């Protein structure tokens, strides 16, 4: 039996694509029972298409892909083409995959999977806005106990935000969904920018993956290079590799350190919308609702990613 049965909810997205590939390349530890997609980096039509494309490219077209929420719970959609390109997978040649999209809605698939899984439950890995997961939490409260854990990429505290001075993209796009998920009562491990800014990828990593990998790895390697020159603050050609940290933690938890904290999400505010408010010192008296990842071994994560994706 594999260690983790997971559903990967995502908005591919260049780093989402690498998270999918890392999971697919790790069948000893991870059974990926399905991929659900959400509007985020690009609109839903593209995130579901991109998820199928990545599965095909990795030689895993048997993994079912479902489309979910077309827009956040209350706010208008926000996209991130400046980071991911118009296709969402800038750098990759993109075409319509042969693999079909599943008929059912992503939220129904997650609910049915939780309903039919054993007592061990399922791990939900979330690498995009949390709209789909929040819909599961709201519509299927009796199934919550079947969520073994939620491992998510989202939020920021000590390092500040990437779309506003204080908010990170996934949480900012759908703060109401994020608030519902952080309040759901199930175990959460959160990879915010505090962690992912310690995992910096660039051209050297792309070249390594190109030189050691097979055909799929050689194509995916481009995703380790940022679009354009990358954000100046990280150094020439470097950019944080966010979403694969979630899967890397399932594979090698010792590469990370976390602290149990109470996290609240700001759902209003002209300047603070989408902020994850982390109670580092217990001043609110609220019980911790998340393991907030504080440290990541960036070299270790990138070595793991390259070693695994090279197998595809
Ligand atoms: C997150 O936002 C998206 O652009 C990335 O795919 C990642 O999930 C980082 O803030
Ligand atoms: Ca993402």
mmCIF file of C-alpha atoms and ligand atoms in Angstrom:
data_model
loop_
_atom_site.group_PDB
_atom_site.id
_atom_site.type_symbol
_atom_site.label_atom_id
_atom_site.label_comp_id
_atom_site.label_asym_id
_atom_site.label_seq_id
_atom_site.Cartn_x
_atom_site.Cartn_y
_atom_site.Cartn_z
ATOM 1 C CA UNK A 1 0.000 0.000 0.000
ATOM 2 C CA UNK A 2 1.276 3.480 -0.833
ATOM 3 C CA UNK A 3 1.730 5.898 2.053
ATOM 4 C CA UNK A 4 -0.559 8.627 0.767
ATOM 5 C CA UNK A 5 -3.781 8.477 -1.248
ATOM 6 C CA UNK A 6 -4.258 11.999 -2.544
ATOM 7 C CA UNK A 7 -6.404 14.259 -4.665
ATOM 8 C CA UNK A 8 -4.424 17.165 -6.102
ATOM 9 C CA UNK A 9 -6.481 20.333 -6.484
ATOM 10 C CA UNK A 10 -4.673 22.903 -8.608
ATOM 11 C CA UNK A 11 -4.698 25.735 -11.162
ATOM 12 C CA UNK A 12 -1.885 24.852 -13.599
ATOM 13 C CA UNK A 13 0.095 27.088 -13.673
ATOM 14 C CA UNK A 14 3.796 26.363 -14.250
ATOM 15 C CA UNK A 15 4.645 25.344 -10.684
ATOM 16 C CA UNK A 16 1.379 23.390 -10.392
ATOM 17 C CA UNK A 17 2.528 21.381 -13.416
ATOM 18 C CA UNK A 18 5.737 20.449 -11.588
ATOM 19 C CA UNK A 19 3.715 19.470 -8.494
ATOM 20 C CA UNK A 20 1.626 17.130 -10.668
ATOM 21 C CA UNK A 21 4.761 15.688 -12.264
ATOM 22 C CA UNK A 22 6.419 15.137 -8.879
ATOM 23 C CA UNK A 23 3.358 13.243 -7.628
ATOM 24 C CA UNK A 24 3.138 11.146 -10.797
ATOM 25 C CA UNK A 25 6.839 10.351 -10.569
ATOM 26 C CA UNK A 26 6.471 9.025 -7.005
ATOM 27 C CA UNK A 27 4.109 6.036 -7.157
ATOM 28 C CA UNK A 28 5.888 4.246 -4.287
ATOM 29 C CA UNK A 29 4.705 6.864 -1.829
ATOM 30 C CA UNK A 30 1.778 8.574 -3.560
ATOM 31 C CA UNK A 31 -1.375 7.215 -5.127
ATOM 32 C CA UNK A 32 -2.851 10.109 -7.087
ATOM 33 C CA UNK A 33 -6.519 9.169 -7.414
ATOM 34 C CA UNK A 34 -7.521 12.285 -9.308
ATOM 35 C CA UNK A 35 -6.680 15.863 -10.202
ATOM 36 C CA UNK A 36 -9.242 18.600 -9.674
ATOM 37 C CA UNK A 37 -8.841 22.019 -11.166
ATOM 38 C CA UNK A 38 -9.965 25.500 -10.267
ATOM 39 C CA UNK A 39 -9.812 28.964 -11.804
ATOM 40 C CA UNK A 40 -6.679 30.749 -10.667
ATOM 41 C CA UNK A 41 -3.475 31.413 -12.550
ATOM 42 C CA UNK A 42 -5.508 31.216 -15.762
ATOM 43 C CA UNK A 43 -9.248 30.606 -16.358
ATOM 44 C CA UNK A 44 -10.763 27.175 -15.665
ATOM 45 C CA UNK A 45 -10.829 26.139 -19.361
ATOM 46 C CA UNK A 46 -7.045 26.431 -19.372
ATOM 47 C CA UNK A 47 -6.306 24.962 -15.924
ATOM 48 C CA UNK A 48 -8.227 21.767 -16.720
ATOM 49 C CA UNK A 49 -6.668 21.564 -20.197
ATOM 50 C CA UNK A 50 -3.200 22.095 -18.726
ATOM 51 C CA UNK A 51 -3.698 19.406 -16.074
ATOM 52 C CA UNK A 52 -4.610 16.897 -18.791
ATOM 53 C CA UNK A 53 -1.685 18.014 -20.914
ATOM 54 C CA UNK A 54 0.784 17.494 -18.073
ATOM 55 C CA UNK A 55 -0.615 14.021 -17.302
ATOM 56 C CA UNK A 56 -0.262 13.065 -20.944
ATOM 57 C CA UNK A 57 3.209 14.488 -21.196
ATOM 58 C CA UNK A 58 4.208 12.478 -18.112
ATOM 59 C CA UNK A 59 2.779 9.274 -19.626
ATOM 60 C CA UNK A 60 -0.058 9.039 -17.082
ATOM 61 C CA UNK A 61 -3.221 9.670 -19.067
ATOM 62 C CA UNK A 62 -5.125 7.228 -16.821
ATOM 63 C CA UNK A 63 -5.347 9.793 -13.999
ATOM 64 C CA UNK A 64 -8.823 11.367 -14.095
ATOM 65 C CA UNK A 65 -8.991 15.154 -14.328
ATOM 66 C CA UNK A 66 -12.066 17.114 -13.222
ATOM 67 C CA UNK A 67 -12.968 20.766 -13.645
ATOM 68 C CA UNK A 68 -14.322 22.618 -10.632
ATOM 69 C CA UNK A 69 -15.099 26.183 -9.699
ATOM 70 C CA UNK A 70 -15.063 28.696 -12.516
ATOM 71 C CA UNK A 71 -14.757 31.655 -10.172
ATOM 72 C CA UNK A 72 -14.073 32.451 -6.505
ATOM 73 C CA UNK A 73 -16.950 32.217 -3.977
ATOM 74 C CA UNK A 74 -17.638 35.962 -3.787
ATOM 75 C CA UNK A 75 -15.035 37.925 -5.704
ATOM 76 C CA UNK A 76 -14.351 38.385 -9.396
ATOM 77 C CA UNK A 77 -11.690 36.084 -10.878
ATOM 78 C CA UNK A 78 -8.063 37.227 -10.794
ATOM 79 C CA UNK A 79 -5.389 35.585 -12.970
ATOM 80 C CA UNK A 80 -1.575 35.631 -13.089
ATOM 81 C CA UNK A 81 -0.540 35.518 -16.754
ATOM 82 C CA UNK A 82 2.468 37.712 -15.993
ATOM 83 C CA UNK A 83 3.976 34.758 -14.071
ATOM 84 C CA UNK A 84 2.591 31.788 -16.034
ATOM 85 C CA UNK A 85 2.065 33.187 -19.550
ATOM 86 C CA UNK A 86 -1.188 33.360 -21.501
ATOM 87 C CA UNK A 87 -1.440 29.563 -21.726
ATOM 88 C CA UNK A 88 -0.582 29.085 -18.057
ATOM 89 C CA UNK A 89 2.372 26.925 -19.097
ATOM 90 C CA UNK A 90 4.675 29.446 -20.749
ATOM 91 C CA UNK A 91 7.695 27.718 -22.248
ATOM 92 C CA UNK A 92 5.861 24.482 -23.035
ATOM 93 C CA UNK A 93 4.392 23.817 -26.428
ATOM 94 C CA UNK A 94 0.688 23.612 -25.745
ATOM 95 C CA UNK A 95 -1.955 21.693 -27.697
ATOM 96 C CA UNK A 96 -5.342 20.119 -26.953
ATOM 97 C CA UNK A 97 -4.692 16.799 -25.165
ATOM 98 C CA UNK A 98 -6.246 13.565 -26.441
ATOM 99 C CA UNK A 99 -7.127 12.605 -22.892
ATOM 100 C CA UNK A 100 -10.729 13.504 -22.032
ATOM 101 C CA UNK A 101 -11.935 15.717 -19.225
ATOM 102 C CA UNK A 102 -14.174 13.825 -16.773
ATOM 103 C CA UNK A 103 -17.874 14.715 -16.816
ATOM 104 C CA UNK A 104 -18.407 15.210 -13.122
ATOM 105 C CA UNK A 105 -17.760 18.431 -11.244
ATOM 106 C CA UNK A 106 -14.547 18.435 -9.196
ATOM 107 C CA UNK A 107 -16.438 19.035 -5.947
ATOM 108 C CA UNK A 108 -18.662 15.987 -6.548
ATOM 109 C CA UNK A 109 -15.614 13.875 -7.321
ATOM 110 C CA UNK A 110 -13.886 14.930 -4.097
ATOM 111 C CA UNK A 111 -17.068 14.269 -2.092
ATOM 112 C CA UNK A 112 -17.652 10.855 -3.678
ATOM 113 C CA UNK A 113 -14.025 9.898 -3.131
ATOM 114 C CA UNK A 114 -14.216 10.874 0.539
ATOM 115 C CA UNK A 115 -17.519 9.050 0.926
ATOM 116 C CA UNK A 116 -16.191 5.815 -0.521
ATOM 117 C CA UNK A 117 -12.667 5.756 0.939
ATOM 118 C CA UNK A 118 -11.681 3.687 3.950
ATOM 119 C CA UNK A 119 -11.224 4.879 7.524
ATOM 120 C CA UNK A 120 -7.712 6.136 6.749
ATOM 121 C CA UNK A 121 -9.283 8.878 4.670
ATOM 122 C CA UNK A 122 -7.767 10.905 1.848
ATOM 123 C CA UNK A 123 -5.160 13.647 1.764
ATOM 124 C CA UNK A 124 -6.217 16.755 -0.119
ATOM 125 C CA UNK A 125 -3.290 18.637 -1.637
ATOM 126 C CA UNK A 126 -4.245 22.147 -2.740
ATOM 127 C CA UNK A 127 -2.013 24.274 -4.959
ATOM 128 C CA UNK A 128 -4.469 26.940 -6.129
ATOM 129 C CA UNK A 129 -7.238 29.135 -4.743
ATOM 130 C CA UNK A 130 -9.233 27.091 -2.220
ATOM 131 C CA UNK A 131 -12.660 27.455 -3.861
ATOM 132 C CA UNK A 132 -13.238 23.746 -4.579
ATOM 133 C CA UNK A 133 -12.177 22.681 -1.094
ATOM 134 C CA UNK A 134 -14.363 25.317 0.538
ATOM 135 C CA UNK A 135 -17.355 24.023 -1.444
ATOM 136 C CA UNK A 136 -16.681 20.505 -0.154
ATOM 137 C CA UNK A 137 -16.429 21.841 3.408
ATOM 138 C CA UNK A 138 -19.711 23.774 3.078
ATOM 139 C CA UNK A 139 -21.759 21.206 1.166
ATOM 140 C CA UNK A 140 -20.561 17.924 2.692
ATOM 141 C CA UNK A 141 -19.938 18.514 6.418
ATOM 142 C CA UNK A 142 -20.458 14.841 7.252
ATOM 143 C CA UNK A 143 -17.513 13.904 5.043
ATOM 144 C CA UNK A 144 -15.032 16.180 6.785
ATOM 145 C CA UNK A 145 -13.857 13.393 9.093
ATOM 146 C CA UNK A 146 -12.678 11.505 5.992
ATOM 147 C CA UNK A 147 -10.210 14.259 5.140
ATOM 148 C CA UNK A 148 -7.046 12.818 6.629
ATOM 149 C CA UNK A 149 -5.216 16.109 6.156
ATOM 150 C CA UNK A 150 -5.028 19.132 3.911
ATOM 151 C CA UNK A 151 -1.629 20.134 2.548
ATOM 152 C CA UNK A 152 -1.853 23.505 0.891
ATOM 153 C CA UNK A 153 0.276 26.129 -0.784
ATOM 154 C CA UNK A 154 -0.990 29.534 0.202
ATOM 155 C CA UNK A 155 -0.523 32.504 2.461
ATOM 156 C CA UNK A 156 2.334 34.593 3.731
ATOM 157 C CA UNK A 157 3.339 36.020 7.066
ATOM 158 C CA UNK A 158 6.902 36.983 7.900
ATOM 159 C CA UNK A 159 8.077 37.643 4.337
ATOM 160 C CA UNK A 160 5.086 39.724 3.192
ATOM 161 C CA UNK A 161 2.878 39.088 0.177
ATOM 162 C CA UNK A 162 3.358 38.691 -3.547
ATOM 163 C CA UNK A 163 0.175 40.345 -4.874
ATOM 164 C CA UNK A 164 -0.230 42.984 -2.177
ATOM 165 C CA UNK A 165 2.303 43.943 0.477
ATOM 166 C CA UNK A 166 0.690 41.394 2.796
ATOM 167 C CA UNK A 167 -1.298 38.860 0.711
ATOM 168 C CA UNK A 168 -0.258 35.813 -1.299
ATOM 169 C CA UNK A 169 -1.970 34.986 -4.623
ATOM 170 C CA UNK A 170 -3.916 31.784 -3.802
ATOM 171 C CA UNK A 171 -5.442 33.251 -0.650
ATOM 172 C CA UNK A 172 -5.996 36.700 -2.144
ATOM 173 C CA UNK A 173 -7.908 35.290 -5.127
ATOM 174 C CA UNK A 174 -10.489 33.605 -2.882
ATOM 175 C CA UNK A 175 -10.099 34.753 0.725
ATOM 176 C CA UNK A 176 -13.608 33.584 1.692
ATOM 177 C CA UNK A 177 -12.761 30.054 0.580
ATOM 178 C CA UNK A 178 -9.438 30.169 2.410
ATOM 179 C CA UNK A 179 -11.140 31.342 5.608
ATOM 180 C CA UNK A 180 -13.587 28.413 5.407
ATOM 181 C CA UNK A 181 -10.822 25.880 4.812
ATOM 182 C CA UNK A 182 -8.616 27.155 7.654
ATOM 183 C CA UNK A 183 -11.690 26.940 9.932
ATOM 184 C CA UNK A 184 -12.713 23.421 8.866
ATOM 185 C CA UNK A 185 -11.157 21.624 11.815
ATOM 186 C CA UNK A 186 -9.100 19.093 9.861
ATOM 187 C CA UNK A 187 -5.273 18.925 10.109
ATOM 188 C CA UNK A 188 -3.679 21.488 7.794
ATOM 189 C CA UNK A 189 -0.061 21.910 6.749
ATOM 190 C CA UNK A 190 0.405 25.273 5.060
ATOM 191 C CA UNK A 191 3.246 26.190 2.726
ATOM 192 C CA UNK A 192 3.112 29.947 2.493
ATOM 193 C CA UNK A 193 5.699 32.229 0.977
ATOM 194 C CA UNK A 194 7.638 32.046 4.268
ATOM 195 C CA UNK A 195 8.565 28.519 3.195
ATOM 196 C CA UNK A 196 8.525 28.677 -0.587
ATOM 197 C CA UNK A 197 10.835 31.709 -0.775
ATOM 198 C CA UNK A 198 13.522 29.338 0.541
ATOM 199 C CA UNK A 199 13.160 27.094 -2.528
ATOM 200 C CA UNK A 200 14.654 29.067 -5.410
ATOM 201 C CA UNK A 201 14.894 27.479 -8.845
ATOM 202 C CA UNK A 202 16.648 28.775 -11.926
ATOM 203 C CA UNK A 203 18.550 27.917 -15.107
ATOM 204 C CA UNK A 204 21.090 25.652 -13.383
ATOM 205 C CA UNK A 205 18.277 23.415 -12.112
ATOM 206 C CA UNK A 206 16.609 23.412 -15.524
ATOM 207 C CA UNK A 207 19.890 22.361 -17.155
ATOM 208 C CA UNK A 208 20.403 19.605 -14.604
ATOM 209 C CA UNK A 209 16.927 18.208 -15.235
ATOM 210 C CA UNK A 210 17.477 18.424 -19.000
ATOM 211 C CA UNK A 211 20.764 16.562 -18.764
ATOM 212 C CA UNK A 212 19.665 13.714 -16.458
ATOM 213 C CA UNK A 213 16.031 13.238 -17.449
ATOM 214 C CA UNK A 214 14.029 11.396 -20.056
ATOM 215 C CA UNK A 215 11.820 12.950 -22.732
ATOM 216 C CA UNK A 216 9.132 14.222 -20.326
ATOM 217 C CA UNK A 217 11.691 15.676 -17.954
ATOM 218 C CA UNK A 218 13.466 17.457 -20.793
ATOM 219 C CA UNK A 219 10.211 19.172 -21.768
ATOM 220 C CA UNK A 220 9.204 20.025 -18.195
ATOM 221 C CA UNK A 221 12.641 21.468 -17.378
ATOM 222 C CA UNK A 222 11.681 24.781 -18.957
ATOM 223 C CA UNK A 223 9.228 25.291 -16.092
ATOM 224 C CA UNK A 224 12.171 25.671 -13.696
ATOM 225 C CA UNK A 225 13.194 28.855 -15.491
ATOM 226 C CA UNK A 226 11.103 31.920 -14.618
ATOM 227 C CA UNK A 227 9.168 33.776 -17.300
ATOM 228 C CA UNK A 228 11.347 36.756 -18.228
ATOM 229 C CA UNK A 229 14.185 37.491 -15.833
ATOM 230 C CA UNK A 230 12.174 36.567 -12.728
ATOM 231 C CA UNK A 231 11.486 38.786 -9.732
ATOM 232 C CA UNK A 232 14.592 40.907 -9.093
ATOM 233 C CA UNK A 233 14.580 40.275 -5.334
ATOM 234 C CA UNK A 234 15.682 36.635 -5.666
ATOM 235 C CA UNK A 235 18.735 37.126 -7.866
ATOM 236 C CA UNK A 236 19.254 36.755 -11.623
ATOM 237 C CA UNK A 237 17.030 34.116 -13.212
ATOM 238 C CA UNK A 238 15.800 32.720 -9.889
ATOM 239 C CA UNK A 239 12.206 32.374 -8.725
ATOM 240 C CA UNK A 240 10.503 30.515 -5.879
ATOM 241 C CA UNK A 241 9.129 27.074 -6.603
ATOM 242 C CA UNK A 242 5.891 27.145 -4.635
ATOM 243 C CA UNK A 243 3.487 24.301 -5.365
ATOM 244 C CA UNK A 244 5.852 21.280 -5.509
ATOM 245 C CA UNK A 245 6.717 21.920 -1.832
ATOM 246 C CA UNK A 246 3.383 20.329 -0.854
ATOM 247 C CA UNK A 247 4.151 17.060 -2.610
ATOM 248 C CA UNK A 248 7.815 17.171 -1.551
ATOM 249 C CA UNK A 249 6.655 17.336 2.087
ATOM 250 C CA UNK A 250 4.614 14.152 1.658
ATOM 251 C CA UNK A 251 7.709 12.470 0.250
ATOM 252 C CA UNK A 252 10.402 13.922 2.531
ATOM 253 C CA UNK A 253 8.916 15.714 5.577
ATOM 254 C CA UNK A 254 12.360 16.078 7.154
ATOM 255 C CA UNK A 255 13.198 18.701 4.502
ATOM 256 C CA UNK A 256 10.867 21.122 6.297
ATOM 257 C CA UNK A 257 10.155 22.571 9.751
ATOM 258 C CA UNK A 258 6.794 23.888 10.887
ATOM 259 C CA UNK A 259 5.165 25.552 13.870
ATOM 260 C CA UNK A 260 1.627 24.926 15.179
ATOM 261 C CA UNK A 261 -0.240 28.214 14.984
ATOM 262 C CA UNK A 262 -3.701 29.729 14.757
ATOM 263 C CA UNK A 263 -4.226 31.188 11.278
ATOM 264 C CA UNK A 264 -7.073 33.540 10.375
ATOM 265 C CA UNK A 265 -7.787 34.935 6.924
ATOM 266 C CA UNK A 266 -8.713 38.561 6.309
ATOM 267 C CA UNK A 267 -11.816 38.638 4.078
ATOM 268 C CA UNK A 268 -12.222 42.418 3.998
ATOM 269 C CA UNK A 269 -9.997 45.445 4.102
ATOM 270 C CA UNK A 270 -8.751 47.900 1.517
ATOM 271 C CA UNK A 271 -5.136 47.050 2.284
ATOM 272 C CA UNK A 272 -5.267 43.643 3.944
ATOM 273 C CA UNK A 273 -7.729 41.518 1.920
ATOM 274 C CA UNK A 274 -6.466 37.945 1.668
ATOM 275 C CA UNK A 275 -3.858 38.238 4.412
ATOM 276 C CA UNK A 276 -3.140 35.127 6.460
ATOM 277 C CA UNK A 277 -2.885 36.427 10.024
ATOM 278 C CA UNK A 278 -0.591 34.037 11.873
ATOM 279 C CA UNK A 279 -0.669 34.086 15.668
ATOM 280 C CA UNK A 280 3.010 33.336 16.270
ATOM 281 C CA UNK A 281 2.947 34.028 20.002
ATOM 282 C CA UNK A 282 -0.507 32.726 20.970
ATOM 283 C CA UNK A 283 -1.798 36.199 21.752
ATOM 284 C CA UNK A 284 -5.330 35.448 20.534
ATOM 285 C CA UNK A 285 -5.744 32.427 22.766
ATOM 286 C CA UNK A 286 -7.171 30.531 19.776
ATOM 287 C CA UNK A 287 -6.213 26.896 19.395
ATOM 288 C CA UNK A 288 -3.746 26.194 16.560
ATOM 289 C CA UNK A 289 -5.480 25.212 13.310
ATOM 290 C CA UNK A 290 -2.428 24.697 11.099
ATOM 291 C CA UNK A 291 1.169 23.616 10.901
ATOM 292 C CA UNK A 292 2.773 26.664 9.309
ATOM 293 C CA UNK A 293 5.959 25.755 7.487
ATOM 294 C CA UNK A 294 8.776 28.035 8.552
ATOM 295 C CA UNK A 295 11.859 26.400 7.047
ATOM 296 C CA UNK A 296 12.544 24.535 3.842
ATOM 297 C CA UNK A 297 15.764 22.892 2.685
ATOM 298 C CA UNK A 298 15.713 24.432 -0.787
ATOM 299 C CA UNK A 299 18.574 22.337 -2.196
ATOM 300 C CA UNK A 300 16.990 19.186 -0.784
ATOM 301 C CA UNK A 301 13.616 19.967 -2.349
ATOM 302 C CA UNK A 302 15.154 20.735 -5.738
ATOM 303 C CA UNK A 303 17.371 17.633 -5.676
ATOM 304 C CA UNK A 304 14.289 15.520 -4.912
ATOM 305 C CA UNK A 305 12.250 17.175 -7.650
ATOM 306 C CA UNK A 306 14.962 16.700 -10.259
ATOM 307 C CA UNK A 307 15.700 13.096 -9.228
ATOM 308 C CA UNK A 308 12.037 12.128 -9.350
ATOM 309 C CA UNK A 309 10.951 13.978 -12.492
ATOM 310 C CA UNK A 310 14.004 12.600 -14.292
ATOM 311 C CA UNK A 311 12.370 9.156 -13.967
ATOM 312 C CA UNK A 312 9.329 10.077 -16.036
HETATM 313 C C1 LIG B 1 0.951 30.606 -5.920
HETATM 314 O O1 LIG B 1 0.303 31.421 -6.865
HETATM 315 C C2 LIG B 1 0.341 30.822 -8.139
HETATM 316 O O2 LIG B 1 0.661 31.760 -9.116
HETATM 317 C C3 LIG B 1 1.311 29.683 -8.055
HETATM 318 O O3 LIG B 1 0.892 28.623 -8.911
HETATM 319 C C4 LIG B 1 1.283 29.293 -6.608
HETATM 320 O O4 LIG B 1 0.256 28.358 -6.370
HETATM 321 C C5 LIG B 1 2.133 31.368 -5.365
HETATM 322 O O5 LIG B 1 1.728 32.563 -4.767
HETATM 323 CA CA1 LIG B 2 -0.869 27.133 -8.167
#
